[in-house]
Coordinates of C-alpha atoms in Angstrom, one line a residue:
X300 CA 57.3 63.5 95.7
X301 CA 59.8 66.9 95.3
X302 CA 61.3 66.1 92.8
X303 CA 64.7 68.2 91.8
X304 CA 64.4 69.3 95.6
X305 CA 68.1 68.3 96.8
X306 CA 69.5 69.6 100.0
X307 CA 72.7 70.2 98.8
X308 CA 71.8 72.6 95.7
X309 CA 68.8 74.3 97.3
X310 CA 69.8 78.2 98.7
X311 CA 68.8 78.7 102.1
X312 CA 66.5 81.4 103.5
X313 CA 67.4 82.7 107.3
X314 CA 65.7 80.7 109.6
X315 CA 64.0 81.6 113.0
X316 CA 66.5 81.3 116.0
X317 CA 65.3 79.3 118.6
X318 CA 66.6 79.8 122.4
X319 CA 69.7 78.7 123.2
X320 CA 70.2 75.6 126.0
X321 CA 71.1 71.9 125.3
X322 CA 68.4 70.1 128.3
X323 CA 69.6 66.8 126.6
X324 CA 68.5 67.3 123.7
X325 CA 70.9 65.1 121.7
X326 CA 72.4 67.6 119.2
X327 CA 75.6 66.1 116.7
X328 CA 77.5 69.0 118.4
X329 CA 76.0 68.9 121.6
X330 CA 75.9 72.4 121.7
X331 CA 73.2 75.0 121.3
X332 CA 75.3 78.0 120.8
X333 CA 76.3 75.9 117.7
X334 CA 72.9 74.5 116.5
X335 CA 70.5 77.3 116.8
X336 CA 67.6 75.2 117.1
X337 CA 68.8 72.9 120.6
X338 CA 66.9 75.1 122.5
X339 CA 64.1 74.7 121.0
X340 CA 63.7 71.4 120.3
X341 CA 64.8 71.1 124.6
X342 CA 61.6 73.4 125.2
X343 CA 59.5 71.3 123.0
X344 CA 60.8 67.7 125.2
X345 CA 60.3 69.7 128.3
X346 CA 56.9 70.3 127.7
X347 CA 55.8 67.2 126.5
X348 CA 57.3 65.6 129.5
X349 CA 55.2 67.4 131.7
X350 CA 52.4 65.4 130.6
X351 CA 50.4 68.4 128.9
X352 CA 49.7 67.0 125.4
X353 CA 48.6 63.5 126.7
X354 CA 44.8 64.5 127.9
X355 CA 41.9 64.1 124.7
X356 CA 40.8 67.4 126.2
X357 CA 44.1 69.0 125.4
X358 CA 44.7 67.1 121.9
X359 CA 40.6 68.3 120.9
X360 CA 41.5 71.7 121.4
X361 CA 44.2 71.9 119.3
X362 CA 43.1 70.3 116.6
X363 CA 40.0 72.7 116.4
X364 CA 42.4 75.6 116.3
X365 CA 43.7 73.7 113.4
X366 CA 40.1 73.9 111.9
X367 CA 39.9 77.8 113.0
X368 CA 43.4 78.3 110.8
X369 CA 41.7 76.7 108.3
X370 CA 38.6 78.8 108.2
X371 CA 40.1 82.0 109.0
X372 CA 43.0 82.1 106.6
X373 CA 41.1 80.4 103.7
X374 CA 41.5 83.0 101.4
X375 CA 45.3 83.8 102.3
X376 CA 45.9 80.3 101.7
X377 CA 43.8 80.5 97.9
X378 CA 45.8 83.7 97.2
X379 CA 49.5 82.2 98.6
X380 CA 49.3 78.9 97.1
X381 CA 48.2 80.9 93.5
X382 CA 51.3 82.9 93.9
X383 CA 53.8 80.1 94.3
X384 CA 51.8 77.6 92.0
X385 CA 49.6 78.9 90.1
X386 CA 47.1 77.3 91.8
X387 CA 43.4 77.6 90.8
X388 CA 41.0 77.9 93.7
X389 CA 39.1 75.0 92.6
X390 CA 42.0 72.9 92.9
X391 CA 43.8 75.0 95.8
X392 CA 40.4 74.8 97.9
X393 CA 39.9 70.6 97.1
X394 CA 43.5 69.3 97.8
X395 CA 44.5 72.1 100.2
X396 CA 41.4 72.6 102.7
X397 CA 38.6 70.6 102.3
X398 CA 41.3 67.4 102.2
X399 CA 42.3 68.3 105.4
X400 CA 39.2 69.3 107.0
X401 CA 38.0 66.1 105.9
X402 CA 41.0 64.4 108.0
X403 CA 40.5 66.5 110.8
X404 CA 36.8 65.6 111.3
X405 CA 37.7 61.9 110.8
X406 CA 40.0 62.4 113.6
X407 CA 37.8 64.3 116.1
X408 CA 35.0 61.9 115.5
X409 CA 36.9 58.5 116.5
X410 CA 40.0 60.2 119.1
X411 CA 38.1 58.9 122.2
X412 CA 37.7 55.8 120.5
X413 CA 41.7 55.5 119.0
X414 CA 42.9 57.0 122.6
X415 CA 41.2 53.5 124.6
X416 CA 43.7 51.2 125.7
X417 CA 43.3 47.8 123.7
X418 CA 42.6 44.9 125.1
X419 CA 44.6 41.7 123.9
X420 CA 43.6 37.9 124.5
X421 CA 45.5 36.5 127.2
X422 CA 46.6 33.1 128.3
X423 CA 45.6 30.6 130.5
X424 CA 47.7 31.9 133.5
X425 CA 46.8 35.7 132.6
X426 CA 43.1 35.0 132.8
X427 CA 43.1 36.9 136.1
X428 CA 45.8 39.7 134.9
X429 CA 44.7 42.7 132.5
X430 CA 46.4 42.6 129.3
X431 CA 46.4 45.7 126.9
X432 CA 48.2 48.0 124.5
X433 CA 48.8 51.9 125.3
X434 CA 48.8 54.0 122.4
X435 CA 51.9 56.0 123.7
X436 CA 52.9 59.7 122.0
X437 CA 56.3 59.7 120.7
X438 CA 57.6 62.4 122.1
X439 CA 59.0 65.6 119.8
X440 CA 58.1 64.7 116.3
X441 CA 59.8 66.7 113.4
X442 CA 57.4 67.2 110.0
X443 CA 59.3 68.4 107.1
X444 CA 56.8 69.0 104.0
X445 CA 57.6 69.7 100.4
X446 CA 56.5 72.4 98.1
X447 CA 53.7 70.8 95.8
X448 CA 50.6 70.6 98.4
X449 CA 52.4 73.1 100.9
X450 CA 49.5 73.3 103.4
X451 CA 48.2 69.9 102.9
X452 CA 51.5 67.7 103.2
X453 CA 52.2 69.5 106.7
X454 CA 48.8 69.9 108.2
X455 CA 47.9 65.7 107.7
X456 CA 50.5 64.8 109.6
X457 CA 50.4 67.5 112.2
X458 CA 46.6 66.3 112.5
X459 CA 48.0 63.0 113.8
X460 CA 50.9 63.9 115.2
X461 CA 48.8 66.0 117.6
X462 CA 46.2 63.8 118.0
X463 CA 48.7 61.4 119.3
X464 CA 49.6 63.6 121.6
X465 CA 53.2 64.6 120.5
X466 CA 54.8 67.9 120.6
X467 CA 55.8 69.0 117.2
X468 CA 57.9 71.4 115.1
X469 CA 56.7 71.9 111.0
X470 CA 58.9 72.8 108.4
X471 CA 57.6 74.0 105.4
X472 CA 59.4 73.9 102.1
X473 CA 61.1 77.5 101.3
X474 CA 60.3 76.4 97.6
X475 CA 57.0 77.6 98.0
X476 CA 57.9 81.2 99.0
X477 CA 54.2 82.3 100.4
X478 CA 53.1 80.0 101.8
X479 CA 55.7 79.2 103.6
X480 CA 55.6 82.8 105.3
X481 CA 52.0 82.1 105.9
X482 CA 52.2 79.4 107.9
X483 CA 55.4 80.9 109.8
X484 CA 53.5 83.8 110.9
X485 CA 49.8 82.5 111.3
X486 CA 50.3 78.8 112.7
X487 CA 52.1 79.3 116.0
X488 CA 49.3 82.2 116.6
X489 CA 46.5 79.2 116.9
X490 CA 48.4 76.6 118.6
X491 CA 50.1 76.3 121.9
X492 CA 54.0 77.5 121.7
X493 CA 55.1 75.1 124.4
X494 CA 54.1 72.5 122.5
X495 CA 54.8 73.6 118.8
X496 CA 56.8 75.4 116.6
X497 CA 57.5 76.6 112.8
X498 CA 60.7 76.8 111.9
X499 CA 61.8 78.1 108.2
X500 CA 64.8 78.5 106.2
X501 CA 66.4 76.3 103.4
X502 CA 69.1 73.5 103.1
X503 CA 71.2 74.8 105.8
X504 CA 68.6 75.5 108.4
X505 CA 67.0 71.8 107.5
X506 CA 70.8 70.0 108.0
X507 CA 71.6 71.6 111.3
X508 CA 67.8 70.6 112.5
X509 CA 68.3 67.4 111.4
X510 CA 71.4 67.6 114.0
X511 CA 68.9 67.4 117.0
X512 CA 67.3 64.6 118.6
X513 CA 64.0 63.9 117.6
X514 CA 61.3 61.0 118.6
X515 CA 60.1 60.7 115.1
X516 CA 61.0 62.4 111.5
X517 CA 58.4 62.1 109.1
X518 CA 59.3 63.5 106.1
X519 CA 57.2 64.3 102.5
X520 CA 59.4 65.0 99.2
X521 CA 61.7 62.8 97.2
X522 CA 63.7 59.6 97.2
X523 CA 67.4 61.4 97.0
X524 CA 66.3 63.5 99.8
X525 CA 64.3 61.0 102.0
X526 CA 67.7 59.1 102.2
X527 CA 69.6 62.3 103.8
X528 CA 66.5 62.6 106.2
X529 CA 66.8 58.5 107.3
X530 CA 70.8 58.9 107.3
X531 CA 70.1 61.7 110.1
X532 CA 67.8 59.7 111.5
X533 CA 70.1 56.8 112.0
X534 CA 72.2 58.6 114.1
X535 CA 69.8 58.7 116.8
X536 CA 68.0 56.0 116.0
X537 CA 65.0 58.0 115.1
X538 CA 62.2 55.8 113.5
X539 CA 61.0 57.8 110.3
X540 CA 57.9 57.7 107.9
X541 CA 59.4 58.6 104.4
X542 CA 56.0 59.7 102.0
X543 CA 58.4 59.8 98.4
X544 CA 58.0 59.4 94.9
X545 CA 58.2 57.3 91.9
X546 CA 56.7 56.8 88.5
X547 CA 53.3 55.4 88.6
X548 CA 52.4 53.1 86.2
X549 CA 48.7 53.9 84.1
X550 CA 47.5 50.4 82.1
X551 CA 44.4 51.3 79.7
X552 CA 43.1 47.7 78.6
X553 CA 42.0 47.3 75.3
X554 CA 38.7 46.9 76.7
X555 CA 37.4 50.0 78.5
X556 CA 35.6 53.4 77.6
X557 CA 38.5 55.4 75.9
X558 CA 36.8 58.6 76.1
X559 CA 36.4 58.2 80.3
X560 CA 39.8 57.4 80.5
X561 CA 41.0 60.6 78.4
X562 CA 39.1 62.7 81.1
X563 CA 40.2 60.7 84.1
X564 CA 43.9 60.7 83.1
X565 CA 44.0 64.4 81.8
X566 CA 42.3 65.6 85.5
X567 CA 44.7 63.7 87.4
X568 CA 48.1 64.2 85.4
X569 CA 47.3 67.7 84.9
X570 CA 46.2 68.8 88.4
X571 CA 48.8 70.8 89.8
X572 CA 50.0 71.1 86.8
X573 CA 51.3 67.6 86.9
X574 CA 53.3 68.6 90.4
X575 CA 51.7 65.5 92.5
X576 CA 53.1 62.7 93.8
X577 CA 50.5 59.7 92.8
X578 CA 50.1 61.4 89.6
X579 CA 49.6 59.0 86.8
X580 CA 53.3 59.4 85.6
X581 CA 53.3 57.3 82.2
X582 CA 50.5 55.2 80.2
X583 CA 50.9 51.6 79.4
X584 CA 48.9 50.6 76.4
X585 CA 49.2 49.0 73.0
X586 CA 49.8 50.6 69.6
X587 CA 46.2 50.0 68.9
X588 CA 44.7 51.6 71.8
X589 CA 47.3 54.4 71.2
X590 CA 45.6 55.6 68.5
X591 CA 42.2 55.8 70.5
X592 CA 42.9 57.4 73.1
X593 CA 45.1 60.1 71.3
X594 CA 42.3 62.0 70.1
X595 CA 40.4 61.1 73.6
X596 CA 43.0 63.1 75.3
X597 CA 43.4 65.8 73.3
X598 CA 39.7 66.8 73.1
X599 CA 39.7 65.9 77.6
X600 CA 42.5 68.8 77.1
X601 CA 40.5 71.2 75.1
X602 CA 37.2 70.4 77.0
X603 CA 39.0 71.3 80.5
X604 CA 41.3 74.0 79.5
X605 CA 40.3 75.6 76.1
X606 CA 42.4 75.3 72.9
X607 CA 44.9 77.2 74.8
X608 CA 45.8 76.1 78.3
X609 CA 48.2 79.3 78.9
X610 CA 45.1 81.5 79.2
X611 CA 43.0 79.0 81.2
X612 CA 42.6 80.4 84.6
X613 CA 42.3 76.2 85.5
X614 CA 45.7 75.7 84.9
X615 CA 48.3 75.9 87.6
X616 CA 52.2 77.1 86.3
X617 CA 55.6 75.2 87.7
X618 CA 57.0 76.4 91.1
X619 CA 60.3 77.5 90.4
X620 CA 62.7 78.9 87.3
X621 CA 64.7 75.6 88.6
X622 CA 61.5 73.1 88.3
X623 CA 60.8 74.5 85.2
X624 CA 64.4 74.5 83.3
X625 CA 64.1 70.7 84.7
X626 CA 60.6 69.3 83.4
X627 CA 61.5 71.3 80.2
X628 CA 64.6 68.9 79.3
X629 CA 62.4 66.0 79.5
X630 CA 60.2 67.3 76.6
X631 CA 63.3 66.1 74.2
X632 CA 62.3 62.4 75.6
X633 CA 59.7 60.5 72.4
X634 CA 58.0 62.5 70.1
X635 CA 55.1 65.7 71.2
X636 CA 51.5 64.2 69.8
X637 CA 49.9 66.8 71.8
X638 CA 50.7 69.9 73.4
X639 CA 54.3 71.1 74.2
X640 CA 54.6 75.1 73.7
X641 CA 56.6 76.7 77.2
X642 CA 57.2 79.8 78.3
X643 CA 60.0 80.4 80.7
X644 CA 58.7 84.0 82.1
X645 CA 55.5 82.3 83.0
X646 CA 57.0 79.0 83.8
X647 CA 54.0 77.7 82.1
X648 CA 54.5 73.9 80.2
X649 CA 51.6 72.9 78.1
X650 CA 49.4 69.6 78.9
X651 CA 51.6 67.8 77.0
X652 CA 51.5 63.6 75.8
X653 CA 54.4 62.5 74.5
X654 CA 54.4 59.3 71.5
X655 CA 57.4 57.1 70.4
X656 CA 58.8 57.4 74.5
X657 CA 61.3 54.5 74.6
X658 CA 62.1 52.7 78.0
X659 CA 65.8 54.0 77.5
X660 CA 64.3 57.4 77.3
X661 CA 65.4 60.3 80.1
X662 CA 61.8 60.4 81.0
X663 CA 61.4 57.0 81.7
X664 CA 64.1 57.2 84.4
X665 CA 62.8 59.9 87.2
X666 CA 59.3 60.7 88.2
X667 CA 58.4 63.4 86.1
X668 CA 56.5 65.8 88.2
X669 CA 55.3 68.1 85.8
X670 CA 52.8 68.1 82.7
X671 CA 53.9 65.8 80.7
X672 CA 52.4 62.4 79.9
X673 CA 54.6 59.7 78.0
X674 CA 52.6 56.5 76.0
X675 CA 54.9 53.4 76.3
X676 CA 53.8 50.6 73.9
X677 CA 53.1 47.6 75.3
X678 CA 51.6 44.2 73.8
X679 CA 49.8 42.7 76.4
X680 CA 48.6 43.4 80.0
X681 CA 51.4 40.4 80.6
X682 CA 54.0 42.7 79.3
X683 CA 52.7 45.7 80.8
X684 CA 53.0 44.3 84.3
X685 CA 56.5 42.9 83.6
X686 CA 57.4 45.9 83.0
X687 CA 55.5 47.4 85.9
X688 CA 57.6 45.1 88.3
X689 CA 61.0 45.6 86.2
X690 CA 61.1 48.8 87.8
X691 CA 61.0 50.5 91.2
X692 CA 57.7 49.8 93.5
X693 CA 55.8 53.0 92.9
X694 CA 53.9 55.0 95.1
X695 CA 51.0 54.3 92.9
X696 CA 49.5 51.5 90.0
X697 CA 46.9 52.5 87.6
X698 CA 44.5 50.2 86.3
X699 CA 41.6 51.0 83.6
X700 CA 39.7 48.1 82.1
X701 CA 35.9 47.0 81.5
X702 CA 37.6 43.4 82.5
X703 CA 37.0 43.0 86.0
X704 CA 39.4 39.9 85.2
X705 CA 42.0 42.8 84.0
X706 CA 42.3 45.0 86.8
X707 CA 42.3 42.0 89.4
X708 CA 45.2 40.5 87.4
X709 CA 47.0 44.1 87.7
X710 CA 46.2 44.5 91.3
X711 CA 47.5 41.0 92.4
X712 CA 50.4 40.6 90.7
X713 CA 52.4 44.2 91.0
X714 CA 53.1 45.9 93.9
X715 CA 53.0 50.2 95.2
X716 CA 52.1 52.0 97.8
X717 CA 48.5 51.8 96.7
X718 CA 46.3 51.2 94.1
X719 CA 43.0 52.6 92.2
X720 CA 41.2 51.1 89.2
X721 CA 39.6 53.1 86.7
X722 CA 40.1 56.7 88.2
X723 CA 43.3 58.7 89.5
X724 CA 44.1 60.3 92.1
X725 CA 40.7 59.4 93.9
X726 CA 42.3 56.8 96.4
X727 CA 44.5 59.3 98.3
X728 CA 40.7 61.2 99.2
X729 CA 39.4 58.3 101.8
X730 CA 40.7 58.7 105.0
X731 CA 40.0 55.6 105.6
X732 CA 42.6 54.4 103.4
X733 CA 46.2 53.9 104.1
X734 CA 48.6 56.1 102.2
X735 CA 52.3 55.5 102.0
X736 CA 54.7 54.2 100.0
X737 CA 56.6 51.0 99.4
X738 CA 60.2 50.4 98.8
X739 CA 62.0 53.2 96.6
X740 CA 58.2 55.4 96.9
X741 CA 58.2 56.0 100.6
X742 CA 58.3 53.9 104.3
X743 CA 54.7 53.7 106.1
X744 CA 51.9 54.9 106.1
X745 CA 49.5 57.9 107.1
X746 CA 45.7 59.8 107.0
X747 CA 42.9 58.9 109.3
X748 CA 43.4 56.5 112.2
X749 CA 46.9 55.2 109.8
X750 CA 48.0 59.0 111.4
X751 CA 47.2 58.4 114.6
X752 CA 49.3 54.9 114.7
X753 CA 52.2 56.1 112.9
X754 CA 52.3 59.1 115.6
X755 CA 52.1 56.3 118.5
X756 CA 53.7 53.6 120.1
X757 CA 52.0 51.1 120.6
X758 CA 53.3 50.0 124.6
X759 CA 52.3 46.7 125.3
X760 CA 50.9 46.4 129.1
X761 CA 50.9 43.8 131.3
X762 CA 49.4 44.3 135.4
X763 CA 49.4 41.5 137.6
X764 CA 48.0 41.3 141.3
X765 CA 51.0 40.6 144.0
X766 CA 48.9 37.8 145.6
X767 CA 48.2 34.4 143.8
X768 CA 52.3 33.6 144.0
X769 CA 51.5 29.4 144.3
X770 CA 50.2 29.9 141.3
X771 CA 53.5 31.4 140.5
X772 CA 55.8 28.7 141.6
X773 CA 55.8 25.8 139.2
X774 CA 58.1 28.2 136.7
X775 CA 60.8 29.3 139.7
X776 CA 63.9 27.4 140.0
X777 CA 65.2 24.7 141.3
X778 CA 63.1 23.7 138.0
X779 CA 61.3 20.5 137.6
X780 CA 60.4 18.3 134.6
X781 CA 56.7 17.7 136.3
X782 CA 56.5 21.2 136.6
X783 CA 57.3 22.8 132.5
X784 CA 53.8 20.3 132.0
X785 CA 52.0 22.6 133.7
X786 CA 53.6 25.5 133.0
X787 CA 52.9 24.6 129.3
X788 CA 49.5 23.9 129.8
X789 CA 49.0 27.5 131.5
X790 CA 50.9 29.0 129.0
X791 CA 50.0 27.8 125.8
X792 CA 48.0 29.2 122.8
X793 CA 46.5 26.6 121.1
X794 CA 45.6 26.5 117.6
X795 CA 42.2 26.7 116.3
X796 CA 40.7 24.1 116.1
X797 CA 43.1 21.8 117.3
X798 CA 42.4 19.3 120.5
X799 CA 42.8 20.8 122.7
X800 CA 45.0 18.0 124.7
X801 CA 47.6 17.9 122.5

């Protein structure tokens, strides 16, 4: 998802200290004069193991402080995520606030419900036992959230993380300078400091984090980095959720309405300024359609941005001089049919479609995170979904076509994190919906109740009465052919539909 973001080439920014103590908290070194945030992370595991996160009442009122943070530094966050981004309000108030309001209400509204212990059918001899799963909190989660959504990508998972009932320190990207210092000074003031924590800095603060024991990493940015993240993780055993990259596929059938996908694929490869994850990162179509939709997309361009996009105020800029230098290299890829001007002072690249893109092409090897939007010819949907499938599972798969035939032959025979026909981006708005990755694109899934499980364990429970024990006997030693009958009988699950006496 952050792409160019690498641990080892990023500068650092001087992190906030945390107290000083080890309280088992599994440190590399052991030692919290050494890693400046032991102490912290021991707080965080003392509080949760006093049981304080675990009641709904608890978990409620923190996630409406979320909801006050929200509402009271709306405007902060408009004016922080224009400064780093470029971000128009529009988009910054969509993806950034109402996203996660919308997460946070589907969460309120069902916690009681996802909190219940869940019963599970038992057997024959359990009839008189109670069988159930307890959605357990992990423990001390670490979120670390990348630069391109910078309030969304760590407020969703702190929604669930929380709701689960986990303790949690948030690190936002230092990519995204503002915001960053937003949420470092405003957060902590609306949630309970026993219980969670912001910590900043940049690839040296992140490593020796990483250093400490954790119950559960889950981690938003790219592929390179998610592998440092699940390498650190392995040291402790740490189960992770990975939200990555990858280049998502766009097939436009020769059958569809070329001048609604134009508009659909301009909005969602040009949001952000083409800095999203489940953008649409390259068009599969043939030569013939090429030439439709060319014109389709340039007046989608014009219609949204003006015949110059620098001076649209709708039009976000790239995040960094770094991000910028990057993206702009990729332009050499094909041919520019549309678009292309840059200017480095502004980092501003224009919408841009790129024509004669080879597979071979530097384009065609990263996820381009940016505004650029390569046509790779194809002959048939048959070739586009071999190619689809020659490459890494992406996070996302694109289908438009008026053939209902089209985009169920897309959807059943490729594979991604997700999937939407005939739109972009749109999927990733239902919280009902998983959203995760697959493969190379990311490792599980979260938003809605998909939070709430990936923040839990799910402890399976068994109580039994001490009486009953004859009932008991037939499976205690010295053992007895006679007696496995019976114990098969009581213990069996039987298949549907099956007699029953077999």
């Amino acid at each position: 998802m952050e792409t160019g973001t690498v641990f080892p080439q990023l500068p650092g920014s001087e992190a906030k200290r945390a107290p000083e103590g080890d309280g088992g908290n599994g440190s590399v070194d052991g030692d919290a004069v050494r890693n400046p945030f032991a102490g912290l992370v021991s707080h965080l595991r003392a509080a949760w193991l006093s049981g304080k996160t675990r009641p709904l009442e608890y978990r409620v009122a923190q996630l409406e402080a979320l909801g006050r943070f929200l509402d009271d530094k709306k405007q902060q966050i408009l004016e922080a995520t224009a400064s780093d981004l470029g971000k128009p309000p529009f988009e910054a108030e969509l993806s950034e606030i109402l996203l996660c309001k919308n997460e946070l209400h589907e969460t309120l509204n069902n916690l009681s419900h996802w909190m219940k212990d869940e019963k599970v059918d038992r057997t024959l001899v359990m009839q008189l036992d109670s069988a159930f799963i307890r959605k357990d909190p992990y423990g001390v989660v670490l979120i670390i959230a990348p630069w391109n959504y910078p309030i969304h990508l760590f407020l969703v998972p702190l929604i669930g993380a929380i709701a689960a009932g986990n303790c949690v320190i948030v690190k936002p990207s230092e990519v995204s300078k503002k915001t960053e210092r937003l949420v470092a000074e405003a957060l902590p003031t609306y949630l309970d400091k026993d219980c969670f924590a912001v910590v900043t800095g940049g690839v040296p603060e992140t490593t020796r984090l990483l250093e400490n024991k954790f119950d559960y990493i889950f981690f938003t940015g790219s592929p390179p980095v998610g592998r440092i993240v699940m390498k650190a993780a392995a040291k402790h055993l740490t189960p992770v959720t990975l939200e990555l990259g990858g280049k998502n596929p766009c097939y436009v059938s020769d059958t569809c309405d070329v001048t609604n996908v134009a508009r659909r694929v301009v909005w969602g490869r040009f949001f952000n300024a083409g800095q999203t994850c489940i953008a649409p990162d390259y068009l599969l179509c043939t030569l013939e359609m090429q030439e439709k939709l060319l014109p389709a997309l340039q007046k989608a361009i014009t219609d949204f941005y003006g015949p110059n996009p620098r001076e649209s105020p709708d039009f976000g800029r790239i995040v960094s001089d770094r991000q910028f230098q990057w993206v702009q290299r990729l332009l050499g890829s094909g041919r520019v049919a549309i678009g292309g001007q840059t200017d480095e002072a502004e980092r501003y690249i224009a919408p841009t479609v790129l024509v004669d893109v080879q597979p071979s092409d530097p384009i065609m090897q990263e996820e381009i995170f940016g505004p650029i939007l390569p046509i790779v010819i194809i002959a048939s949907v048959d070739e586009a979904i071999d190619f689809i499938n020659s490459r890494e599972r992406p996070l996302a798969v694109y289908a438009f076509s008026s053939d209902d035939k089209v985009v169920n032959q897309v959807l059943a025979r490729t594979s991604s994190g997700g999937f939407c026909a005939n739109d972009t981006l749109m999927h990733v708005t239902l919280p009902s919906l998983p959203f995760g990755g697959i493969g190379h694109s990311g490792l599980g899934t979260h938003h809605g109740r998909f939070s709430f499980d990936t923040f839990s364990h799910a402890r399976g429970c068994l109580r039994r009465a001490m009486g009953r024990e004859p009932l008991n006997a037939p499976r205690y030693p010295p053992y007895r052919r006679e007696n496995f009958g019976i114990v098969r009988a009581a213990s069996r699950v039987p298949r549907k539909g099956g007699c029953a006496l077999l």
